[in-house]
Amino acid sequence: MDISWKSKVARDIIEISVPIHEYHAQEEKLQPFFKSKIREIQGDLNVIKILKKSLDARKTDIKYNLRLELFSGKDWPETISMPDFPPLRKEETVHIIGFGPAGVFAALKCLQLGIKPIVVERGQAVKERRRDVAKLNRSGEMNTESNYCYGEGGAGTFSDGKLYTRSMKRGKIQEILELLVLHGADENILYEAHPHIGTNKLPEIIENLRETIRDNGGEVRFGAKLTDLNIIGQQVKEIAINGQWESCQNVVLATGHSARDIYYLLHQNQIALEAKPFAMGFRIEHPQSLINNIQYHNEKNAAILPPAAYSLVTQVAGKGAFSFCMCPGGIIAPAATDNGEVVVNGWSPSKRNGNYANSGWVTEIGEEEWVDFKHHGPLAGLEFQKYIEQKAYEMGGGQFKVPAQNLLDYLEEKQSNALNASSYHPGKTSVDLNNLYPEAINFRLREGLRAMTKKLKGFDHQDAVVTAPESRTSAPVRIPRTVDLHHTEITNLYPCGEGAGYAGGIISAGLDGIRVVKAIKEIES
Ligand SMILES: Cc1cc2nc3c(=O)[nH]c(=O)nc-3n(C[C@H](O)[C@H](O)[C@H](O)COP(=O)(O)OP(=O)(O)OC[C@H]3O[C@@H](n4cnc5c(N)ncnc54)[C@H](O)[C@@H]3O)c2cc1C
């Protein structure tokens, strides 16, 4: 075991590397294990806290790198606890439209600041939503208000629950991770280098978060859809929920990137919007065992190694092509929100123990791609995205069957005779996916993939299959806001989260929810 000292103060922090088989042999008794290893240099210890854990699989002797904080003498680690929720100033309210990660963490922040959040969510609570999602998978029947994107917890509920973000604001991320742990997530998300929760655990955590909001005086309504806005001057005076008008003070608009009706509503009301680049492509799926072999080359430890992931990025014709939202041991999900369109995404259970590995393989989409849709102004990218999703539905033959092609056939631009097995449930139809996107996009996807197969030898395997479109990677529209985070033209409307173009993923959406509520209270972030 390698030990390197990071500091020599009372609370020491050390970094150690533990061979993976040794770590797993001791998993149930990690504290005594670490203590026995460290005692000889550190003396008696109260407790050891894991600050960071990452897998180092670059060489054949695969190991975990751990950063540990040692507590001895009178020192003990602080335990995490529920934040303070002071009594609410009842006259002060914030309407939060949408109960995805942005809305959830915005509501909790309101409560911490003594403001009453009134959350309105078009979809259903987790329990009912679970039934709707199962029906979609089983019989291709879509509930346009309750599906993989709409309902309690938003697009984050039946997701993989990967909790990493490119944001470097660790302290702020910690606030969200701790709240998730306090509501039922495993403590390991606080120190794993690539934390994730899993689709089987997220729904209960989301329900617990909702109960905390209600228990502390917040309001959460389901089946409650924002249908109109009454704007006078620079203020939203009233909002219509399912057609019923109610007055409002501040409004956080956290409706996600699938709510096209919200973009249309704003556009009809001549509220400024901007087209923004996003990414599209397909979802590629391999047997998980194949990805494990490619990544680890380590038969000896196959049983204890976590299901392998990958992250790929390259440039083709001056634009990025990259893997997106990789789900080891996962399932490809039908993530459309309307009839007549197909969208794929992916999720995995907490153990990531499914037979398949799926990931988005996408390329940047900019205004040169949507020239034919330019007359839609700021909604040009959105209309192009919708066109592709509807075309995919037709190619799939209806009932959310997904157009698919074996990877090798896609690269050779010929339709597959028999499709490889896949985790996608509503069914798949063999097509030549080169016909889905304009050639410039196909070229980047294909050539990017060819370049990547040189980095990951064996990735272009005969068992791999491609489904499409992966089209909802981020919002195709930005709802512009000022430095004070309200809309550029409406001073009490706060565009927030992924749908407004300020987040991409669970953590960044949650962070944006917190940031916007602090802006309402004029607290610096
Ligand atoms: C299958 C899948 C897997 C994913 N996996 C991951 C992952 O592993 N890690 C990760 O970081 N991200 C993942 N994502 C993306 C992540 O879920 C989103 O980035 C995140 O949920 C965005 O949060 P949000 O709150 O901004 O919007 P959303 O989560 O989209 O929430 C918006 C909410 O607003 C509601 N709404 C919309 N219109 C209205 C209206 N008119 N009135 C009232 N309510 C309305 C919707 O019903 C929805 O609940 C995944 C997404 C999917 C679909």
Coordinates of C-alpha atoms and ligand atoms in Angstrom, one line a residue:
M1 CA 0.0 0.0 0.0
D2 CA 1.4 3.4 -1.0
I3 CA 0.9 6.2 1.6
S4 CA 1.7 9.8 0.8
W5 CA 1.3 12.5 3.5
K6 CA -0.7 15.6 2.5
S7 CA -0.3 17.6 5.7
K8 CA 0.9 17.3 9.3
V9 CA -1.7 19.3 11.1
A10 CA -3.9 17.9 13.9
R11 CA -6.5 16.8 11.4
D12 CA -4.2 15.0 8.9
I13 CA -5.1 14.3 5.4
I14 CA -3.4 11.4 3.7
E15 CA -3.6 9.8 0.3
I16 CA -3.3 6.1 0.0
S17 CA -3.7 3.6 -2.9
V18 CA -5.2 0.3 -2.1
P19 CA -5.2 -2.6 -4.6
I20 CA -8.7 -3.3 -5.7
H21 CA -8.8 -6.9 -4.4
E22 CA -7.5 -5.8 -1.0
Y23 CA -10.1 -3.0 -0.8
H24 CA -13.0 -5.4 -1.7
A25 CA -11.8 -8.0 0.8
Q26 CA -12.2 -5.4 3.5
E27 CA -15.2 -3.5 2.3
E28 CA -17.4 -4.4 5.3
K29 CA -14.8 -3.3 7.8
L30 CA -13.0 -0.4 6.2
Q31 CA -12.5 1.6 9.4
P32 CA -10.4 -1.1 11.2
F33 CA -8.7 -1.9 8.0
F34 CA -7.5 1.7 7.4
K35 CA -6.7 2.1 11.1
S36 CA -4.5 -1.0 11.1
K37 CA -2.7 0.3 8.0
I38 CA -2.2 3.8 9.4
R39 CA -1.8 3.3 13.1
E40 CA 2.0 2.6 12.9
I41 CA 2.6 6.1 11.6
Q42 CA -0.3 8.1 13.1
G43 CA -0.9 6.6 16.6
D44 CA -4.5 6.2 17.9
L45 CA -7.3 7.4 15.7
N46 CA -11.0 8.1 16.5
V47 CA -12.2 7.7 13.0
I48 CA -11.2 8.0 9.4
K49 CA -13.3 9.9 6.9
I50 CA -13.1 9.2 3.2
L51 CA -12.9 12.6 1.4
K52 CA -12.3 11.2 -2.1
K53 CA -12.3 7.8 -3.8
S54 CA -11.4 7.2 -7.4
L55 CA -10.6 4.1 -9.4
D56 CA -7.2 4.0 -11.1
A57 CA -7.4 1.5 -14.0
R58 CA -4.6 2.8 -16.1
K59 CA -2.3 -0.1 -15.4
T60 CA -2.9 -3.8 -14.8
D61 CA -2.6 -3.4 -11.0
I62 CA -5.9 -1.6 -10.7
K63 CA -6.3 0.3 -7.4
Y64 CA -8.4 2.8 -5.6
N65 CA -6.9 6.1 -4.8
L66 CA -8.3 7.4 -1.5
R67 CA -7.9 10.8 0.3
L68 CA -8.6 10.2 4.0
E69 CA -9.0 12.7 6.8
L70 CA -7.8 11.3 10.2
F71 CA -9.4 12.4 13.4
S72 CA -7.7 11.8 16.7
G73 CA -7.7 13.2 20.3
K74 CA -10.7 15.5 20.7
D75 CA -11.4 15.8 17.0
W76 CA -14.4 14.2 15.4
P77 CA -15.8 15.0 12.0
E78 CA -18.9 17.1 11.9
T79 CA -22.0 15.2 10.9
I80 CA -24.2 16.6 8.2
S81 CA -27.6 17.9 9.3
M82 CA -30.7 19.3 7.9
P83 CA -30.5 23.0 7.1
D84 CA -32.5 25.5 9.2
F85 CA -35.9 26.3 8.0
P86 CA -37.0 29.4 9.8
P87 CA -40.7 30.3 10.2
L88 CA -42.1 31.6 6.8
R89 CA -43.0 35.1 6.2
K90 CA -46.4 34.1 4.8
E91 CA -46.8 37.3 2.7
E92 CA -43.7 36.5 0.7
T93 CA -44.1 33.8 -2.0
V94 CA -42.3 32.6 -5.0
H95 CA -44.1 30.5 -7.7
I96 CA -41.8 27.8 -9.0
I97 CA -42.9 26.4 -12.3
G98 CA -41.5 22.8 -12.7
F99 CA -40.4 20.3 -10.1
G100 CA -37.2 19.0 -11.7
P101 CA -33.8 19.4 -10.0
A102 CA -33.9 23.2 -10.6
G103 CA -37.4 23.5 -9.0
V104 CA -36.7 21.1 -6.1
F105 CA -33.5 22.9 -4.9
A106 CA -35.1 26.4 -5.6
A107 CA -38.0 25.4 -3.3
L108 CA -35.6 24.2 -0.6
K109 CA -33.6 27.4 -0.8
C110 CA -36.8 29.5 -0.5
L111 CA -37.6 27.7 2.7
Q112 CA -34.2 28.3 4.1
L113 CA -34.7 32.0 3.4
G114 CA -38.1 32.1 5.0
I115 CA -40.1 32.5 1.7
K116 CA -43.0 30.3 0.9
P117 CA -42.4 28.3 -2.4
I118 CA -45.5 27.5 -4.4
V119 CA -44.5 24.7 -6.8
V120 CA -46.6 23.9 -9.8
E121 CA -45.7 20.8 -11.8
R122 CA -47.6 19.6 -14.9
G123 CA -46.8 16.0 -14.4
Q124 CA -47.8 13.5 -11.7
A125 CA -46.2 12.5 -8.4
V126 CA -43.6 9.7 -8.6
K127 CA -46.0 6.8 -7.8
E128 CA -48.4 7.6 -10.7
R129 CA -45.6 8.6 -12.9
R130 CA -43.9 5.2 -12.5
R131 CA -47.0 3.5 -13.9
D132 CA -47.1 5.9 -16.9
V133 CA -43.5 5.2 -17.7
A134 CA -44.0 1.4 -17.4
K135 CA -47.0 1.7 -19.8
L136 CA -44.9 3.6 -22.3
N137 CA -42.2 0.9 -22.2
R138 CA -44.7 -2.0 -22.3
S139 CA -47.2 -0.9 -25.0
G140 CA -45.9 2.3 -26.5
E141 CA -48.7 4.3 -25.0
M142 CA -47.6 7.9 -24.2
N143 CA -49.0 10.1 -21.5
T144 CA -48.0 13.5 -22.7
E145 CA -48.1 15.0 -19.2
S146 CA -46.4 12.2 -17.3
N147 CA -43.4 10.5 -18.8
Y148 CA -39.6 10.3 -18.6
C149 CA -39.3 14.1 -18.6
Y150 CA -42.5 15.3 -17.0
G151 CA -43.6 14.8 -13.4
E152 CA -42.2 14.8 -9.9
G153 CA -38.4 15.2 -10.0
G154 CA -38.4 16.2 -13.7
A155 CA -36.1 14.5 -16.1
G156 CA -33.8 13.6 -13.1
T157 CA -36.2 11.0 -11.6
F158 CA -35.8 8.1 -13.9
S159 CA -32.3 9.1 -14.9
D160 CA -29.0 7.4 -14.3
G161 CA -28.5 9.9 -11.4
K162 CA -24.9 10.7 -12.4
L163 CA -24.0 13.6 -10.1
Y164 CA -20.9 15.0 -11.7
T165 CA -20.7 18.4 -13.3
R166 CA -18.0 20.4 -14.9
S167 CA -18.7 23.2 -12.4
M168 CA -15.7 23.6 -10.1
K169 CA -17.7 25.1 -7.2
R170 CA -17.2 22.1 -5.0
G171 CA -18.6 23.8 -1.9
K172 CA -21.8 24.5 -3.6
I173 CA -22.1 21.1 -5.1
Q174 CA -21.6 19.7 -1.6
E175 CA -24.8 21.5 -0.4
I176 CA -26.8 19.5 -3.0
L177 CA -25.0 16.2 -2.3
E178 CA -25.6 16.6 1.4
L179 CA -29.3 17.3 0.9
L180 CA -29.6 14.2 -1.2
V181 CA -27.9 12.1 1.5
L182 CA -30.2 13.6 4.1
H183 CA -33.1 12.4 2.0
G184 CA -31.9 8.8 1.4
A185 CA -29.0 8.8 -1.0
D186 CA -26.0 6.7 -0.1
E187 CA -23.2 8.6 1.7
N188 CA -20.7 7.5 -0.9
I189 CA -21.9 10.2 -3.2
L190 CA -20.1 12.6 -0.9
Y191 CA -16.7 11.2 -1.8
E192 CA -16.9 9.1 -5.0
A193 CA -15.1 10.8 -7.9
H194 CA -18.0 9.9 -10.2
P195 CA -21.0 9.7 -7.9
H196 CA -24.3 8.3 -9.1
I197 CA -27.5 7.2 -7.5
G198 CA -29.5 5.0 -9.9
T199 CA -33.0 4.9 -11.2
N200 CA -34.2 2.5 -8.6
K201 CA -33.2 4.8 -5.7
L202 CA -34.0 8.3 -7.1
P203 CA -37.8 8.2 -6.9
E204 CA -37.9 7.7 -3.1
I205 CA -35.3 10.4 -2.6
I206 CA -37.4 12.8 -4.6
E207 CA -40.5 11.9 -2.6
N208 CA -38.6 12.6 0.6
L209 CA -37.5 16.0 -0.7
R210 CA -41.1 16.8 -1.6
E211 CA -42.2 15.9 1.9
T212 CA -39.5 18.1 3.5
I213 CA -40.8 21.0 1.4
R214 CA -44.4 20.4 2.4
D215 CA -43.5 19.8 6.1
N216 CA -41.8 23.1 6.2
G217 CA -44.7 25.1 4.8
G218 CA -44.1 24.9 1.0
E219 CA -46.8 24.0 -1.4
V220 CA -46.3 21.4 -4.2
R221 CA -49.1 20.8 -6.7
F222 CA -49.1 18.1 -9.3
G223 CA -51.1 18.0 -12.5
A224 CA -50.7 21.8 -12.4
K225 CA -49.6 23.2 -15.7
L226 CA -48.6 26.8 -16.5
T227 CA -50.8 27.7 -19.5
D228 CA -50.5 31.5 -19.8
L229 CA -48.9 34.6 -18.4
N230 CA -50.5 38.0 -17.8
I231 CA -47.7 40.6 -18.3
I232 CA -48.2 44.2 -17.7
G233 CA -45.3 46.5 -18.3
Q234 CA -42.2 44.7 -17.1
Q235 CA -44.0 42.4 -14.6
V236 CA -45.8 39.1 -14.7
K237 CA -49.0 40.1 -12.7
E238 CA -50.8 36.7 -12.9
I239 CA -50.1 33.2 -14.1
A240 CA -52.7 30.8 -15.4
I241 CA -52.5 27.3 -14.0
N242 CA -54.6 24.8 -16.0
G243 CA -56.4 27.9 -17.3
Q244 CA -57.1 29.4 -13.8
W245 CA -55.6 32.8 -13.1
E246 CA -53.7 33.4 -9.9
S247 CA -51.6 36.4 -8.8
C248 CA -47.9 36.1 -8.3
Q249 CA -44.9 37.9 -6.8
N250 CA -41.8 36.3 -8.3
V251 CA -41.9 33.5 -10.8
V252 CA -39.1 30.9 -11.3
L253 CA -39.5 29.3 -14.7
A254 CA -37.8 25.9 -14.4
T255 CA -39.7 23.9 -17.0
G256 CA -36.9 22.0 -18.6
H257 CA -35.8 21.7 -22.2
S258 CA -38.6 19.4 -23.3
A259 CA -41.5 21.9 -22.6
R260 CA -41.8 23.3 -26.1
D261 CA -45.2 24.8 -25.3
I262 CA -43.5 27.1 -22.8
Y263 CA -41.1 28.4 -25.5
Y264 CA -44.1 28.9 -27.8
L265 CA -46.0 30.7 -25.1
L266 CA -43.1 33.1 -24.5
H267 CA -42.6 33.7 -28.2
Q268 CA -46.3 34.4 -28.8
N269 CA -46.1 36.9 -25.9
Q270 CA -43.2 38.5 -27.7
I271 CA -40.9 37.8 -24.8
A272 CA -37.2 37.7 -25.9
L273 CA -35.7 34.2 -26.6
E274 CA -32.5 33.2 -28.3
A275 CA -31.6 30.2 -30.4
K276 CA -28.7 28.4 -28.9
P277 CA -26.4 25.6 -30.1
F278 CA -27.0 22.1 -28.7
A279 CA -26.0 18.6 -29.7
M280 CA -27.7 15.7 -31.4
G281 CA -26.8 12.2 -32.5
F282 CA -27.7 8.7 -31.5
R283 CA -27.4 6.3 -28.6
I284 CA -24.9 3.5 -29.0
E285 CA -25.2 0.2 -27.1
H286 CA -22.7 -2.6 -26.5
P287 CA -22.7 -5.6 -24.2
Q288 CA -21.3 -4.4 -20.9
S289 CA -18.9 -7.3 -20.8
L290 CA -17.3 -6.0 -24.0
I291 CA -16.8 -2.5 -22.5
N292 CA -15.3 -4.1 -19.4
N293 CA -12.8 -6.0 -21.5
I294 CA -11.9 -3.0 -23.6
Q295 CA -11.4 -0.8 -20.5
Y296 CA -9.8 -3.1 -18.0
H297 CA -8.0 -6.0 -19.7
N298 CA -8.3 -7.6 -16.3
E299 CA -9.8 -11.0 -16.2
K300 CA -8.4 -11.6 -12.7
N301 CA -10.5 -9.0 -11.0
A302 CA -13.5 -9.1 -13.3
A303 CA -15.9 -10.0 -10.5
I304 CA -15.0 -7.0 -8.3
L305 CA -14.4 -4.3 -10.8
P306 CA -17.3 -1.8 -11.2
P307 CA -19.0 -1.9 -14.6
A308 CA -16.7 0.1 -16.9
A309 CA -17.6 3.5 -18.3
Y310 CA -16.0 5.6 -21.1
S311 CA -15.9 9.2 -22.1
L312 CA -14.8 10.0 -25.7
V313 CA -14.3 13.3 -27.5
T314 CA -12.9 14.3 -30.8
Q315 CA -13.1 17.0 -33.5
V316 CA -14.4 16.4 -37.0
A317 CA -14.7 19.1 -39.7
G318 CA -14.1 21.8 -37.0
K319 CA -16.8 20.6 -34.7
G320 CA -16.9 18.4 -31.6
A321 CA -18.2 14.9 -31.6
F322 CA -18.5 13.3 -28.1
S323 CA -20.0 10.6 -25.9
F324 CA -22.8 11.9 -23.7
C325 CA -24.4 10.6 -20.5
M326 CA -22.8 7.1 -20.6
C327 CA -24.8 4.5 -18.6
P328 CA -22.9 1.4 -17.6
G329 CA -25.2 -1.6 -17.0
G330 CA -28.1 0.6 -18.3
I331 CA -31.3 0.7 -20.3
I332 CA -32.1 2.9 -23.3
A333 CA -35.3 4.8 -22.5
P334 CA -38.0 6.3 -24.7
A335 CA -37.7 10.0 -23.6
A336 CA -40.1 11.7 -25.9
T337 CA -42.8 13.9 -24.5
D338 CA -45.3 14.0 -27.3
N339 CA -47.0 11.6 -29.7
G340 CA -45.4 11.3 -33.1
E341 CA -41.8 11.8 -32.0
V342 CA -39.0 9.5 -30.9
V343 CA -36.2 10.5 -28.5
V344 CA -33.7 8.2 -26.8
N345 CA -31.9 8.7 -23.5
G346 CA -30.4 6.3 -21.0
W347 CA -30.6 5.3 -17.3
S348 CA -29.1 2.6 -15.1
P349 CA -29.9 1.1 -11.7
S350 CA -27.7 1.9 -8.7
K351 CA -25.7 -1.3 -9.1
R352 CA -25.3 -0.8 -12.9
N353 CA -25.7 -4.5 -13.2
G354 CA -27.6 -4.7 -16.5
N355 CA -26.2 -6.5 -19.5
Y356 CA -25.7 -3.5 -21.7
A357 CA -23.6 -0.3 -21.8
N358 CA -25.3 2.6 -23.5
S359 CA -24.1 6.1 -24.3
G360 CA -25.1 9.1 -26.4
W361 CA -22.8 9.8 -29.3
V362 CA -23.5 13.3 -30.4
T363 CA -22.1 16.3 -32.3
E364 CA -22.5 20.0 -31.9
I365 CA -25.4 21.5 -33.8
G366 CA -25.2 25.2 -34.7
E367 CA -27.1 27.6 -36.9
E368 CA -25.6 26.3 -40.1
E369 CA -27.6 23.1 -39.5
W370 CA -30.9 24.8 -39.2
V371 CA -30.8 27.2 -42.1
D372 CA -34.0 25.7 -43.6
F373 CA -35.8 26.6 -40.3
K374 CA -34.4 30.1 -40.0
H375 CA -37.8 31.7 -40.5
H376 CA -38.7 30.4 -37.0
G377 CA -36.3 33.0 -35.6
P378 CA -35.2 32.1 -32.1
L379 CA -37.1 28.8 -32.3
A380 CA -35.2 27.6 -35.4
G381 CA -33.0 25.1 -33.6
L382 CA -36.0 23.8 -31.7
E383 CA -38.0 23.3 -35.0
F384 CA -35.0 21.5 -36.5
Q385 CA -34.8 19.2 -33.4
K386 CA -38.6 18.5 -33.6
Y387 CA -38.3 17.8 -37.3
I388 CA -35.6 15.1 -36.7
E389 CA -37.6 13.6 -33.8
Q390 CA -40.8 13.3 -36.0
K391 CA -38.8 11.9 -38.9
A392 CA -37.3 9.3 -36.5
Y393 CA -40.9 8.4 -35.4
E394 CA -41.9 7.8 -39.0
M395 CA -38.7 5.8 -39.7
G396 CA -39.4 3.6 -36.6
G397 CA -43.0 2.9 -37.8
G398 CA -44.9 4.3 -34.9
Q399 CA -45.7 3.4 -31.2
F400 CA -42.3 4.7 -30.2
K401 CA -40.4 1.9 -32.0
V402 CA -37.0 3.3 -32.5
P403 CA -35.1 3.4 -35.8
A404 CA -32.0 1.3 -35.3
Q405 CA -29.0 -0.1 -37.1
N406 CA -26.0 -2.3 -36.2
L407 CA -23.0 -0.2 -35.7
L408 CA -20.9 -1.8 -38.4
D409 CA -23.7 -1.4 -40.9
Y410 CA -24.1 2.2 -39.9
L411 CA -20.5 2.8 -40.6
E412 CA -20.8 1.0 -44.0
E413 CA -24.1 2.9 -44.7
K414 CA -26.2 -0.3 -45.3
Q415 CA -29.4 -1.4 -43.6
S416 CA -29.0 -4.3 -41.1
N417 CA -30.6 -7.6 -42.0
A418 CA -31.1 -8.6 -38.4
L419 CA -30.7 -6.1 -35.5
N420 CA -28.5 -6.9 -32.6
A421 CA -30.1 -7.3 -29.2
S422 CA -30.8 -4.1 -27.3
S423 CA -32.3 -2.9 -24.0
Y424 CA -34.8 -0.5 -25.6
H425 CA -38.3 -1.8 -24.8
P426 CA -41.0 -0.4 -27.1
G427 CA -39.3 -2.1 -30.0
K428 CA -36.9 -1.2 -32.9
T429 CA -37.1 -1.1 -36.6
S430 CA -34.1 -1.7 -39.0
V431 CA -33.3 1.4 -41.1
D432 CA -30.2 3.1 -42.5
L433 CA -29.7 5.8 -39.9
N434 CA -27.6 7.7 -42.4
N435 CA -30.9 8.9 -43.8
L436 CA -32.0 10.5 -40.6
Y437 CA -29.7 13.5 -40.3
P438 CA -28.3 15.8 -43.1
E439 CA -25.0 14.4 -44.4
A440 CA -22.8 17.0 -42.7
I441 CA -24.1 15.8 -39.3
N442 CA -23.8 12.1 -40.3
F443 CA -20.3 12.7 -41.5
R444 CA -19.2 14.1 -38.1
L445 CA -21.0 11.3 -36.2
R446 CA -19.5 8.5 -38.4
E447 CA -16.0 9.9 -38.7
G448 CA -15.9 10.8 -35.1
L449 CA -16.8 7.2 -34.3
R450 CA -14.2 5.9 -36.6
A451 CA -11.6 8.0 -34.8
M452 CA -12.8 6.8 -31.4
T453 CA -12.5 3.1 -32.4
K454 CA -8.8 3.7 -32.7
K455 CA -8.7 5.0 -29.1
L456 CA -11.0 2.2 -27.7
K457 CA -9.9 -0.9 -29.6
G458 CA -12.8 -3.2 -30.2
F459 CA -15.5 -0.4 -29.8
D460 CA -16.6 -1.1 -33.4
H461 CA -17.8 -4.5 -32.4
Q462 CA -20.3 -6.6 -34.4
D463 CA -22.7 -6.7 -31.4
A464 CA -23.0 -3.0 -31.1
V465 CA -26.2 -1.3 -32.1
V466 CA -27.2 2.3 -32.7
T467 CA -30.6 3.9 -32.0
A468 CA -31.7 7.5 -32.7
P469 CA -32.2 10.3 -32.1
E470 CA -30.4 11.4 -29.0
S471 CA -31.7 14.9 -29.5
R472 CA -32.4 16.4 -26.0
T473 CA -28.9 16.8 -24.8
S474 CA -29.4 20.5 -23.9
A475 CA -31.9 23.2 -24.7
P476 CA -32.0 24.6 -28.3
V477 CA -33.3 27.9 -26.9
R478 CA -32.0 30.3 -24.3
I479 CA -34.3 32.5 -22.2
P480 CA -32.1 35.5 -21.7
R481 CA -31.6 37.0 -18.2
T482 CA -29.7 39.9 -16.8
V483 CA -26.8 39.7 -14.3
D484 CA -29.5 39.9 -11.6
L485 CA -30.8 36.6 -13.1
H486 CA -34.3 37.9 -14.0
H487 CA -35.5 37.9 -17.7
T488 CA -34.0 40.8 -19.7
E489 CA -37.5 42.3 -20.2
I490 CA -39.5 41.1 -17.2
T491 CA -38.2 41.9 -13.7
N492 CA -40.0 39.3 -11.7
L493 CA -39.6 36.3 -14.1
Y494 CA -36.5 34.2 -13.4
P495 CA -35.6 31.7 -16.2
C496 CA -33.9 28.8 -14.5
G497 CA -32.2 25.4 -15.1
E498 CA -31.7 23.4 -18.2
G499 CA -34.8 24.7 -20.2
A500 CA -33.7 28.3 -19.9
G501 CA -30.2 27.3 -21.1
Y502 CA -28.3 27.7 -17.8
A503 CA -27.7 24.1 -16.8
G504 CA -27.0 20.7 -18.3
G505 CA -27.6 17.9 -15.8
I506 CA -29.0 17.3 -12.4
I507 CA -26.4 19.1 -10.3
S508 CA -26.0 22.1 -12.5
A509 CA -29.8 22.5 -12.7
G510 CA -30.0 22.2 -8.9
L511 CA -27.2 24.8 -8.5
D512 CA -29.1 27.2 -10.8
G513 CA -32.3 26.8 -8.8
I514 CA -30.4 27.8 -5.6
R515 CA -28.6 30.7 -7.5
V516 CA -31.9 32.2 -8.8
V517 CA -33.6 32.1 -5.4
K518 CA -30.6 33.9 -3.9
A519 CA -30.8 36.5 -6.6
I520 CA -34.5 37.1 -5.8
K521 CA -33.4 37.8 -2.2
E522 CA -30.4 39.7 -3.6
I523 CA -27.9 37.4 -1.8
E524 CA -24.6 37.0 -3.6
S525 CA -23.9 33.5 -4.9
Ligands
LIG1 C1 -33.5 9.3 -19.1 C2 -32.6 10.5 -18.6 C3 -31.4 10.2 -18.0 C4 -30.6 11.3 -17.5 N1 -29.5 11.0 -16.8 C5 -28.8 12.0 -16.2 C6 -27.7 11.7 -15.4 O1 -27.3 10.6 -15.1 N2 -27.1 12.8 -14.8 C7 -27.4 14.1 -15.0 O2 -26.8 15.0 -14.5 N3 -28.5 14.4 -15.9 C8 -29.2 13.4 -16.4 N4 -30.2 13.6 -17.2 C9 -30.6 15.1 -17.5 C10 -31.2 15.7 -16.3 O3 -32.3 14.9 -15.8 C11 -31.6 17.1 -16.6 O4 -30.5 17.8 -16.9 C12 -32.3 17.8 -15.4 O5 -33.3 17.1 -14.9 C13 -32.7 19.2 -15.7 O6 -33.3 19.8 -14.6 P1 -34.4 21.0 -14.7 O7 -35.0 21.1 -13.4 O8 -33.7 22.1 -15.3 O9 -35.5 20.5 -15.8 P2 -36.4 19.1 -15.8 O10 -35.8 18.1 -15.0 O11 -36.7 18.9 -17.2 O12 -37.7 19.5 -15.0 C14 -38.7 20.4 -15.6 C15 -40.0 20.1 -15.0 O13 -40.9 21.2 -15.4 C16 -42.2 20.6 -15.6 N5 -42.9 21.4 -16.5 C17 -42.7 21.6 -17.9 N6 -43.6 22.5 -18.4 C18 -44.4 22.8 -17.3 C19 -45.5 23.7 -17.3 N7 -46.0 24.3 -18.3 N8 -46.2 23.8 -16.1 C20 -45.7 23.1 -15.0 N9 -44.6 22.3 -15.0 C21 -44.0 22.2 -16.2 C22 -41.8 19.2 -16.2 O14 -42.9 18.3 -16.1 C23 -40.6 18.8 -15.4 O15 -40.9 18.0 -14.3 C24 -31.0 12.6 -17.7 C25 -32.3 12.9 -18.4 C26 -33.0 11.8 -18.8 C27 -34.3 12.1 -19.5

